[in-house]
């Protein structure tokens, strides 16, 4: 892969667009991600970790979907599998069927993650991102799918963008559109060229090295503040041991966590 000088979309938002991108930028980015997903799915693979942090931008505005460390094939020795069952991905972006681990999952799990990523690009963060993983799992399984609402924050977004998200964020996997179908959605008439991304996103962006140093300093300050609050007893402390979750235990623990609080994971 070539050097992607602008970093990830997550990095760009944290650096210069904390409240998310404008709609034409979102359409341009998502169109390219969909092209990647179409190719991945046609080859029988699932990405399983679609999110802004895995969408890279180079200095010319080109987009690439990266990090195939969690990807998997739906074929074994040439035979199509019913689905995958591995509990893998990043909680905020994981589809309900991945979390529930009951009937397995297929390409449509990526479509859910794609829909969550659309909201992430619109808001600067993923839905439920303020919650610990256990609570995210419960909200994803039990709550209605996230949507753009009619608040002051979201009223700027078009009906076509709302419809696109609805086609992705359906609880039942078979109700979601495929990547190929989504590429034909009217929303992508708003997509522009890579040169447009260069003008709108990258012009005032600091170098990747400089912004990474600044981000590290800010991150360290936040961690130190949270640690101090934990030591004072101001924040609840919850322990998780890696990503080999006991899903039923997580559900029980998550159901006991109140909404609207900050947490610190150790």
PDB file of C-alpha atoms in Angstrom:
ATOM      1  CA  UNK A   1       0.000   0.000   0.000  1.00  0.00           C
ATOM      2  CA  UNK A   2       1.321   3.501  -0.783  1.00  0.00           C
ATOM      3  CA  UNK A   3       1.947   6.021   1.976  1.00  0.00           C
ATOM      4  CA  UNK A   4      -1.405   7.628   2.878  1.00  0.00           C
ATOM      5  CA  UNK A   5      -0.124  11.016   3.951  1.00  0.00           C
ATOM      6  CA  UNK A   6      -3.367  12.419   5.396  1.00  0.00           C
ATOM      7  CA  UNK A   7      -3.912   9.448   7.697  1.00  0.00           C
ATOM      8  CA  UNK A   8      -7.313   7.994   8.515  1.00  0.00           C
ATOM      9  CA  UNK A   9     -10.686   9.726   8.401  1.00  0.00           C
ATOM     10  CA  UNK A  10     -10.821   9.299  12.164  1.00  0.00           C
ATOM     11  CA  UNK A  11      -7.508  11.130  12.461  1.00  0.00           C
ATOM     12  CA  UNK A  12      -8.695  13.937  10.165  1.00  0.00           C
ATOM     13  CA  UNK A  13     -11.865  14.418  12.194  1.00  0.00           C
ATOM     14  CA  UNK A  14     -10.002  14.488  15.493  1.00  0.00           C
ATOM     15  CA  UNK A  15      -7.509  16.972  14.085  1.00  0.00           C
ATOM     16  CA  UNK A  16      -9.733  19.399  12.193  1.00  0.00           C
ATOM     17  CA  UNK A  17     -13.385  18.255  11.994  1.00  0.00           C
ATOM     18  CA  UNK A  18     -14.489  17.158  15.490  1.00  0.00           C
ATOM     19  CA  UNK A  19     -18.178  17.511  14.598  1.00  0.00           C
ATOM     20  CA  UNK A  20     -17.916  15.485  11.395  1.00  0.00           C
ATOM     21  CA  UNK A  21     -17.802  16.261   7.683  1.00  0.00           C
ATOM     22  CA  UNK A  22     -20.228  17.995   5.367  1.00  0.00           C
ATOM     23  CA  UNK A  23     -22.493  15.764   3.324  1.00  0.00           C
ATOM     24  CA  UNK A  24     -20.687  15.982  -0.010  1.00  0.00           C
ATOM     25  CA  UNK A  25     -17.438  14.939   1.675  1.00  0.00           C
ATOM     26  CA  UNK A  26     -19.204  12.015   3.346  1.00  0.00           C
ATOM     27  CA  UNK A  27     -20.707  10.917   0.022  1.00  0.00           C
ATOM     28  CA  UNK A  28     -17.313  11.063  -1.679  1.00  0.00           C
ATOM     29  CA  UNK A  29     -15.623   8.988   1.016  1.00  0.00           C
ATOM     30  CA  UNK A  30     -18.411   6.424   1.374  1.00  0.00           C
ATOM     31  CA  UNK A  31     -18.653   5.868  -2.372  1.00  0.00           C
ATOM     32  CA  UNK A  32     -15.007   4.795  -2.470  1.00  0.00           C
ATOM     33  CA  UNK A  33     -15.429   2.586   0.589  1.00  0.00           C
ATOM     34  CA  UNK A  34     -18.397   0.884  -1.075  1.00  0.00           C
ATOM     35  CA  UNK A  35     -16.336   0.188  -4.174  1.00  0.00           C
ATOM     36  CA  UNK A  36     -13.844  -1.556  -1.922  1.00  0.00           C
ATOM     37  CA  UNK A  37     -16.569  -3.562  -0.191  1.00  0.00           C
ATOM     38  CA  UNK A  38     -18.059  -4.641  -3.516  1.00  0.00           C
ATOM     39  CA  UNK A  39     -14.664  -6.039  -4.504  1.00  0.00           C
ATOM     40  CA  UNK A  40     -14.101  -7.711  -1.137  1.00  0.00           C
ATOM     41  CA  UNK A  41     -17.539  -9.324  -1.109  1.00  0.00           C
ATOM     42  CA  UNK A  42     -17.266 -10.496  -4.712  1.00  0.00           C
ATOM     43  CA  UNK A  43     -14.145 -12.406  -3.697  1.00  0.00           C
ATOM     44  CA  UNK A  44     -16.061 -14.115  -0.888  1.00  0.00           C
ATOM     45  CA  UNK A  45     -14.523 -12.184   1.993  1.00  0.00           C
ATOM     46  CA  UNK A  46     -15.899 -10.115   4.881  1.00  0.00           C
ATOM     47  CA  UNK A  47     -13.860  -7.156   6.148  1.00  0.00           C
ATOM     48  CA  UNK A  48     -15.356  -7.223   9.681  1.00  0.00           C
ATOM     49  CA  UNK A  49     -13.850  -3.929  10.870  1.00  0.00           C
ATOM     50  CA  UNK A  50     -15.193  -1.133   8.658  1.00  0.00           C
ATOM     51  CA  UNK A  51     -14.847   2.209  10.478  1.00  0.00           C
ATOM     52  CA  UNK A  52     -13.386   5.685   9.961  1.00  0.00           C
ATOM     53  CA  UNK A  53     -10.120   4.609  11.569  1.00  0.00           C
ATOM     54  CA  UNK A  54      -9.645   2.099   8.747  1.00  0.00           C
ATOM     55  CA  UNK A  55     -10.405   4.515   5.904  1.00  0.00           C
ATOM     56  CA  UNK A  56      -7.181   6.158   4.737  1.00  0.00           C
ATOM     57  CA  UNK A  57      -6.694   9.290   2.625  1.00  0.00           C
ATOM     58  CA  UNK A  58      -3.574  10.185   0.647  1.00  0.00           C
ATOM     59  CA  UNK A  59      -2.281  13.633  -0.302  1.00  0.00           C
ATOM     60  CA  UNK A  60      -4.218  13.590  -3.583  1.00  0.00           C
ATOM     61  CA  UNK A  61      -7.549  12.777  -1.902  1.00  0.00           C
ATOM     62  CA  UNK A  62      -7.601   9.090  -2.870  1.00  0.00           C
ATOM     63  CA  UNK A  63      -9.419   6.771  -0.444  1.00  0.00           C
ATOM     64  CA  UNK A  64      -8.411   3.256   0.612  1.00  0.00           C
ATOM     65  CA  UNK A  65     -10.064   0.806   3.001  1.00  0.00           C
ATOM     66  CA  UNK A  66      -7.332  -0.813   5.104  1.00  0.00           C
ATOM     67  CA  UNK A  67      -6.646  -3.255   7.955  1.00  0.00           C
ATOM     68  CA  UNK A  68      -7.707  -6.713   6.881  1.00  0.00           C
ATOM     69  CA  UNK A  69      -6.465  -8.279  10.104  1.00  0.00           C
ATOM     70  CA  UNK A  70     -10.017  -9.196  11.144  1.00  0.00           C
ATOM     71  CA  UNK A  71     -11.218 -10.226   7.669  1.00  0.00           C
ATOM     72  CA  UNK A  72     -12.453 -13.732   6.889  1.00  0.00           C
ATOM     73  CA  UNK A  73     -13.581 -15.811   3.938  1.00  0.00           C
ATOM     74  CA  UNK A  74     -17.062 -17.243   3.516  1.00  0.00           C
ATOM     75  CA  UNK A  75     -15.594 -20.156   1.590  1.00  0.00           C
ATOM     76  CA  UNK A  76     -13.732 -23.233   2.779  1.00  0.00           C
ATOM     77  CA  UNK A  77     -12.056 -25.444   0.176  1.00  0.00           C
ATOM     78  CA  UNK A  78     -14.280 -23.929  -2.479  1.00  0.00           C
ATOM     79  CA  UNK A  79     -17.523 -24.519  -0.590  1.00  0.00           C
ATOM     80  CA  UNK A  80     -19.697 -21.620   0.593  1.00  0.00           C
ATOM     81  CA  UNK A  81     -20.058 -21.546   4.372  1.00  0.00           C
ATOM     82  CA  UNK A  82     -23.403 -20.798   5.991  1.00  0.00           C
ATOM     83  CA  UNK A  83     -21.724 -17.920   7.806  1.00  0.00           C
ATOM     84  CA  UNK A  84     -19.021 -16.973  10.264  1.00  0.00           C
ATOM     85  CA  UNK A  85     -19.421 -17.108  14.040  1.00  0.00           C
ATOM     86  CA  UNK A  86     -16.251 -15.493  15.375  1.00  0.00           C
ATOM     87  CA  UNK A  87     -16.837 -12.620  17.774  1.00  0.00           C
ATOM     88  CA  UNK A  88     -14.524 -10.041  16.210  1.00  0.00           C
ATOM     89  CA  UNK A  89     -14.464  -6.369  15.251  1.00  0.00           C
ATOM     90  CA  UNK A  90     -14.801  -3.111  17.189  1.00  0.00           C
ATOM     91  CA  UNK A  91     -17.908  -2.961  19.439  1.00  0.00           C
ATOM     92  CA  UNK A  92     -19.452   0.326  18.231  1.00  0.00           C
ATOM     93  CA  UNK A  93     -19.420  -0.927  14.625  1.00  0.00           C
ATOM     94  CA  UNK A  94     -20.349  -4.582  15.158  1.00  0.00           C
ATOM     95  CA  UNK A  95     -23.664  -5.829  13.762  1.00  0.00           C
ATOM     96  CA  UNK A  96     -26.311  -7.323  16.083  1.00  0.00           C
ATOM     97  CA  UNK A  97     -25.910 -10.802  14.583  1.00  0.00           C
ATOM     98  CA  UNK A  98     -22.142 -10.686  15.234  1.00  0.00           C
ATOM     99  CA  UNK A  99     -22.761  -9.801  18.872  1.00  0.00           C
ATOM    100  CA  UNK A 100     -25.539 -12.326  19.459  1.00  0.00           C
ATOM    101  CA  UNK A 101     -23.597 -15.279  18.017  1.00  0.00           C
ATOM    102  CA  UNK A 102     -26.713 -17.335  17.366  1.00  0.00           C
ATOM    103  CA  UNK A 103     -27.031 -18.012  13.619  1.00  0.00           C
ATOM    104  CA  UNK A 104     -23.750 -16.706  12.248  1.00  0.00           C
ATOM    105  CA  UNK A 105     -23.247 -13.759   9.899  1.00  0.00           C
ATOM    106  CA  UNK A 106     -22.128 -12.946   6.364  1.00  0.00           C
ATOM    107  CA  UNK A 107     -21.399  -9.942   4.108  1.00  0.00           C
ATOM    108  CA  UNK A 108     -24.308  -8.011   5.579  1.00  0.00           C
ATOM    109  CA  UNK A 109     -22.342  -7.538   8.813  1.00  0.00           C
ATOM    110  CA  UNK A 110     -20.065  -5.185   6.844  1.00  0.00           C
ATOM    111  CA  UNK A 111     -23.121  -3.225   5.680  1.00  0.00           C
ATOM    112  CA  UNK A 112     -24.139  -2.555   9.287  1.00  0.00           C
ATOM    113  CA  UNK A 113     -20.590  -1.372  10.040  1.00  0.00           C
ATOM    114  CA  UNK A 114     -20.733   0.805   6.927  1.00  0.00           C
ATOM    115  CA  UNK A 115     -23.949   2.434   8.190  1.00  0.00           C
ATOM    116  CA  UNK A 116     -22.401   3.113  11.588  1.00  0.00           C
ATOM    117  CA  UNK A 117     -19.390   4.599   9.792  1.00  0.00           C
ATOM    118  CA  UNK A 118     -21.717   6.908   7.857  1.00  0.00           C
ATOM    119  CA  UNK A 119     -23.029   8.246  11.179  1.00  0.00           C
ATOM    120  CA  UNK A 120     -19.479   8.472  12.493  1.00  0.00           C
ATOM    121  CA  UNK A 121     -18.431  10.650   9.550  1.00  0.00           C
ATOM    122  CA  UNK A 122     -21.525  12.826  10.076  1.00  0.00           C
ATOM    123  CA  UNK A 123     -21.021  13.379  13.808  1.00  0.00           C
ATOM    124  CA  UNK A 124     -17.288  12.974  14.382  1.00  0.00           C
ATOM    125  CA  UNK A 125     -17.832   9.850  16.489  1.00  0.00           C
ATOM    126  CA  UNK A 126     -19.737   6.580  16.356  1.00  0.00           C
ATOM    127  CA  UNK A 127     -23.091   6.085  18.086  1.00  0.00           C
ATOM    128  CA  UNK A 128     -22.677   4.758  21.643  1.00  0.00           C
ATOM    129  CA  UNK A 129     -18.992   5.730  21.639  1.00  0.00           C
ATOM    130  CA  UNK A 130     -19.301   7.237  25.126  1.00  0.00           C
ATOM    131  CA  UNK A 131     -20.262   3.854  26.596  1.00  0.00           C
ATOM    132  CA  UNK A 132     -18.013   0.959  27.661  1.00  0.00           C
ATOM    133  CA  UNK A 133     -18.018  -2.122  25.398  1.00  0.00           C
ATOM    134  CA  UNK A 134     -20.476  -4.079  27.556  1.00  0.00           C
ATOM    135  CA  UNK A 135     -23.080  -1.330  27.302  1.00  0.00           C
ATOM    136  CA  UNK A 136     -22.484  -0.896  23.569  1.00  0.00           C
ATOM    137  CA  UNK A 137     -23.236  -4.577  23.056  1.00  0.00           C
ATOM    138  CA  UNK A 138     -26.519  -4.380  24.945  1.00  0.00           C
ATOM    139  CA  UNK A 139     -27.659  -1.198  23.217  1.00  0.00           C
ATOM    140  CA  UNK A 140     -26.823  -2.594  19.780  1.00  0.00           C
ATOM    141  CA  UNK A 141     -28.788  -5.771  20.462  1.00  0.00           C
ATOM    142  CA  UNK A 142     -31.753  -4.294  22.335  1.00  0.00           C
ATOM    143  CA  UNK A 143     -32.258  -0.704  21.129  1.00  0.00           C
ATOM    144  CA  UNK A 144     -33.657   0.486  17.816  1.00  0.00           C
ATOM    145  CA  UNK A 145     -30.900   1.049  15.224  1.00  0.00           C
ATOM    146  CA  UNK A 146     -29.171   4.459  15.378  1.00  0.00           C
ATOM    147  CA  UNK A 147     -30.442   7.093  12.957  1.00  0.00           C
ATOM    148  CA  UNK A 148     -29.985  10.709  12.002  1.00  0.00           C
ATOM    149  CA  UNK A 149     -32.660  12.510  14.001  1.00  0.00           C
ATOM    150  CA  UNK A 150     -34.367  15.883  13.594  1.00  0.00           C
ATOM    151  CA  UNK A 151     -32.225  17.740  16.116  1.00  0.00           C
ATOM    152  CA  UNK A 152     -30.422  20.972  15.367  1.00  0.00           C
ATOM    153  CA  UNK A 153     -27.282  18.946  14.762  1.00  0.00           C
ATOM    154  CA  UNK A 154     -28.835  16.655  12.150  1.00  0.00           C
ATOM    155  CA  UNK A 155     -31.365  18.841  10.362  1.00  0.00           C
ATOM    156  CA  UNK A 156     -28.717  19.834   7.779  1.00  0.00           C
ATOM    157  CA  UNK A 157     -28.572  16.292   6.379  1.00  0.00           C
ATOM    158  CA  UNK A 158     -30.627  15.318   3.346  1.00  0.00           C
ATOM    159  CA  UNK A 159     -33.440  12.815   3.060  1.00  0.00           C
ATOM    160  CA  UNK A 160     -31.327  10.684   0.724  1.00  0.00           C
ATOM    161  CA  UNK A 161     -28.564  10.395   3.340  1.00  0.00           C
ATOM    162  CA  UNK A 162     -31.124   9.364   5.965  1.00  0.00           C
ATOM    163  CA  UNK A 163     -32.529   6.734   3.606  1.00  0.00           C
ATOM    164  CA  UNK A 164     -29.050   5.369   2.891  1.00  0.00           C
ATOM    165  CA  UNK A 165     -28.400   4.888   6.601  1.00  0.00           C
ATOM    166  CA  UNK A 166     -31.771   3.188   7.051  1.00  0.00           C
ATOM    167  CA  UNK A 167     -30.908   0.697   4.300  1.00  0.00           C
ATOM    168  CA  UNK A 168     -27.734  -0.213   6.179  1.00  0.00           C
ATOM    169  CA  UNK A 169     -28.892  -0.201   9.789  1.00  0.00           C
ATOM    170  CA  UNK A 170     -31.600  -2.840   9.813  1.00  0.00           C
ATOM    171  CA  UNK A 171     -31.623  -5.275  12.736  1.00  0.00           C
ATOM    172  CA  UNK A 172     -32.315  -8.233  10.447  1.00  0.00           C
ATOM    173  CA  UNK A 173     -29.361  -8.796   8.139  1.00  0.00           C
ATOM    174  CA  UNK A 174     -31.499  -9.868   5.177  1.00  0.00           C
ATOM    175  CA  UNK A 175     -33.274  -6.480   5.248  1.00  0.00           C
ATOM    176  CA  UNK A 176     -30.021  -4.608   4.560  1.00  0.00           C
ATOM    177  CA  UNK A 177     -28.971  -3.665   1.052  1.00  0.00           C
ATOM    178  CA  UNK A 178     -25.838  -5.159  -0.496  1.00  0.00           C
ATOM    179  CA  UNK A 179     -22.774  -3.048  -1.249  1.00  0.00           C
ATOM    180  CA  UNK A 180     -23.558  -3.284  -4.961  1.00  0.00           C
ATOM    181  CA  UNK A 181     -27.125  -2.050  -4.395  1.00  0.00           C
ATOM    182  CA  UNK A 182     -25.961   0.812  -2.183  1.00  0.00           C
ATOM    183  CA  UNK A 183     -23.604   2.093  -4.875  1.00  0.00           C
ATOM    184  CA  UNK A 184     -26.686   2.856  -6.982  1.00  0.00           C
ATOM    185  CA  UNK A 185     -28.349   4.879  -4.210  1.00  0.00           C
ATOM    186  CA  UNK A 186     -29.314   8.496  -5.111  1.00  0.00           C
ATOM    187  CA  UNK A 187     -27.229   9.786  -2.201  1.00  0.00           C
ATOM    188  CA  UNK A 188     -24.053   9.200  -4.192  1.00  0.00           C
ATOM    189  CA  UNK A 189     -25.037  11.821  -6.739  1.00  0.00           C
ATOM    190  CA  UNK A 190     -23.565  14.162  -4.129  1.00  0.00           C
ATOM    191  CA  UNK A 191     -20.137  12.502  -4.356  1.00  0.00           C
ATOM    192  CA  UNK A 192     -17.325  14.588  -5.800  1.00  0.00           C
ATOM    193  CA  UNK A 193     -13.779  14.031  -7.032  1.00  0.00           C
ATOM    194  CA  UNK A 194     -10.604  13.281  -5.097  1.00  0.00           C
ATOM    195  CA  UNK A 195      -9.453  16.821  -5.925  1.00  0.00           C
ATOM    196  CA  UNK A 196     -12.498  18.073  -4.023  1.00  0.00           C
ATOM    197  CA  UNK A 197     -11.354  16.185  -0.925  1.00  0.00           C
ATOM    198  CA  UNK A 198      -7.913  17.723  -1.281  1.00  0.00           C
ATOM    199  CA  UNK A 199      -9.407  21.223  -1.321  1.00  0.00           C
ATOM    200  CA  UNK A 200     -11.927  20.708   1.477  1.00  0.00           C
ATOM    201  CA  UNK A 201     -10.183  18.312   3.865  1.00  0.00           C
ATOM    202  CA  UNK A 202      -6.459  18.481   3.397  1.00  0.00           C
ATOM    203  CA  UNK A 203      -5.602  22.089   2.629  1.00  0.00           C
ATOM    204  CA  UNK A 204      -5.261  23.253   6.239  1.00  0.00           C
ATOM    205  CA  UNK A 205      -4.347  19.888   7.735  1.00  0.00           C
ATOM    206  CA  UNK A 206      -0.982  19.687   9.556  1.00  0.00           C
ATOM    207  CA  UNK A 207       1.470  16.975   8.556  1.00  0.00           C
ATOM    208  CA  UNK A 208       0.707  13.483   9.804  1.00  0.00           C
ATOM    209  CA  UNK A 209       3.799  13.490  11.999  1.00  0.00           C
ATOM    210  CA  UNK A 210       3.011  16.824  13.660  1.00  0.00           C
ATOM    211  CA  UNK A 211      -0.636  15.998  14.282  1.00  0.00           C
ATOM    212  CA  UNK A 212       0.261  12.546  15.644  1.00  0.00           C
ATOM    213  CA  UNK A 213       2.580  14.133  18.205  1.00  0.00           C
ATOM    214  CA  UNK A 214      -0.100  16.614  19.244  1.00  0.00           C
ATOM    215  CA  UNK A 215      -2.706  13.855  19.445  1.00  0.00           C
ATOM    216  CA  UNK A 216      -0.427  11.734  21.635  1.00  0.00           C
ATOM    217  CA  UNK A 217       0.074  14.626  24.053  1.00  0.00           C
ATOM    218  CA  UNK A 218      -3.693  15.224  24.301  1.00  0.00           C
ATOM    219  CA  UNK A 219      -4.394  11.515  24.722  1.00  0.00           C
ATOM    220  CA  UNK A 220      -1.859  11.203  27.527  1.00  0.00           C
ATOM    221  CA  UNK A 221      -3.433  14.183  29.297  1.00  0.00           C
ATOM    222  CA  UNK A 222      -6.905  12.637  29.072  1.00  0.00           C
ATOM    223  CA  UNK A 223      -5.657   9.283  30.373  1.00  0.00           C
ATOM    224  CA  UNK A 224      -3.902  10.921  33.306  1.00  0.00           C
ATOM    225  CA  UNK A 225      -7.048  12.885  34.141  1.00  0.00           C
ATOM    226  CA  UNK A 226      -9.217   9.753  34.005  1.00  0.00           C
ATOM    227  CA  UNK A 227      -6.746   7.806  36.146  1.00  0.00           C
ATOM    228  CA  UNK A 228      -6.804  10.566  38.742  1.00  0.00           C
ATOM    229  CA  UNK A 229     -10.616  10.501  38.756  1.00  0.00           C
ATOM    230  CA  UNK A 230     -10.630   6.732  39.185  1.00  0.00           C
ATOM    231  CA  UNK A 231      -8.232   6.971  42.118  1.00  0.00           C
ATOM    232  CA  UNK A 232     -10.523   9.569  43.732  1.00  0.00           C
ATOM    233  CA  UNK A 233     -13.496   7.294  43.151  1.00  0.00           C
ATOM    234  CA  UNK A 234     -15.121   9.784  40.782  1.00  0.00           C
ATOM    235  CA  UNK A 235     -15.413   7.255  37.924  1.00  0.00           C
ATOM    236  CA  UNK A 236     -16.616   3.652  38.039  1.00  0.00           C
ATOM    237  CA  UNK A 237     -13.921   1.156  37.111  1.00  0.00           C
ATOM    238  CA  UNK A 238     -14.743  -1.799  34.867  1.00  0.00           C
ATOM    239  CA  UNK A 239     -12.315  -4.541  33.949  1.00  0.00           C
ATOM    240  CA  UNK A 240     -12.243  -6.387  30.635  1.00  0.00           C
ATOM    241  CA  UNK A 241      -9.720  -9.049  29.641  1.00  0.00           C
ATOM    242  CA  UNK A 242      -9.107  -8.804  25.904  1.00  0.00           C
ATOM    243  CA  UNK A 243     -11.632  -9.599  23.183  1.00  0.00           C
ATOM    244  CA  UNK A 244     -12.458 -13.213  24.079  1.00  0.00           C
ATOM    245  CA  UNK A 245     -15.809 -12.200  25.518  1.00  0.00           C
ATOM    246  CA  UNK A 246     -18.237 -14.340  27.462  1.00  0.00           C
ATOM    247  CA  UNK A 247     -21.213 -12.754  25.719  1.00  0.00           C
ATOM    248  CA  UNK A 248     -23.820 -13.813  28.277  1.00  0.00           C
ATOM    249  CA  UNK A 249     -21.683 -12.497  31.139  1.00  0.00           C
ATOM    250  CA  UNK A 250     -21.239  -9.214  29.280  1.00  0.00           C
ATOM    251  CA  UNK A 251     -25.001  -8.902  28.761  1.00  0.00           C
ATOM    252  CA  UNK A 252     -25.583  -9.382  32.482  1.00  0.00           C
ATOM    253  CA  UNK A 253     -22.917  -6.872  33.425  1.00  0.00           C
ATOM    254  CA  UNK A 254     -24.044  -4.338  30.833  1.00  0.00           C
ATOM    255  CA  UNK A 255     -27.660  -4.453  31.981  1.00  0.00           C
ATOM    256  CA  UNK A 256     -26.492  -3.195  35.370  1.00  0.00           C
ATOM    257  CA  UNK A 257     -24.699  -0.125  33.992  1.00  0.00           C
ATOM    258  CA  UNK A 258     -26.658   3.143  34.109  1.00  0.00           C
ATOM    259  CA  UNK A 259     -26.847   5.364  31.041  1.00  0.00           C
ATOM    260  CA  UNK A 260     -25.362   8.839  30.940  1.00  0.00           C
ATOM    261  CA  UNK A 261     -22.210   8.164  32.988  1.00  0.00           C
ATOM    262  CA  UNK A 262     -18.523   8.188  32.150  1.00  0.00           C
ATOM    263  CA  UNK A 263     -16.554   4.979  32.621  1.00  0.00           C
ATOM    264  CA  UNK A 264     -12.920   4.003  32.747  1.00  0.00           C
ATOM    265  CA  UNK A 265     -11.907   0.574  31.432  1.00  0.00           C
ATOM    266  CA  UNK A 266      -8.883  -1.187  32.914  1.00  0.00           C
TER     267      UNK A 266
END
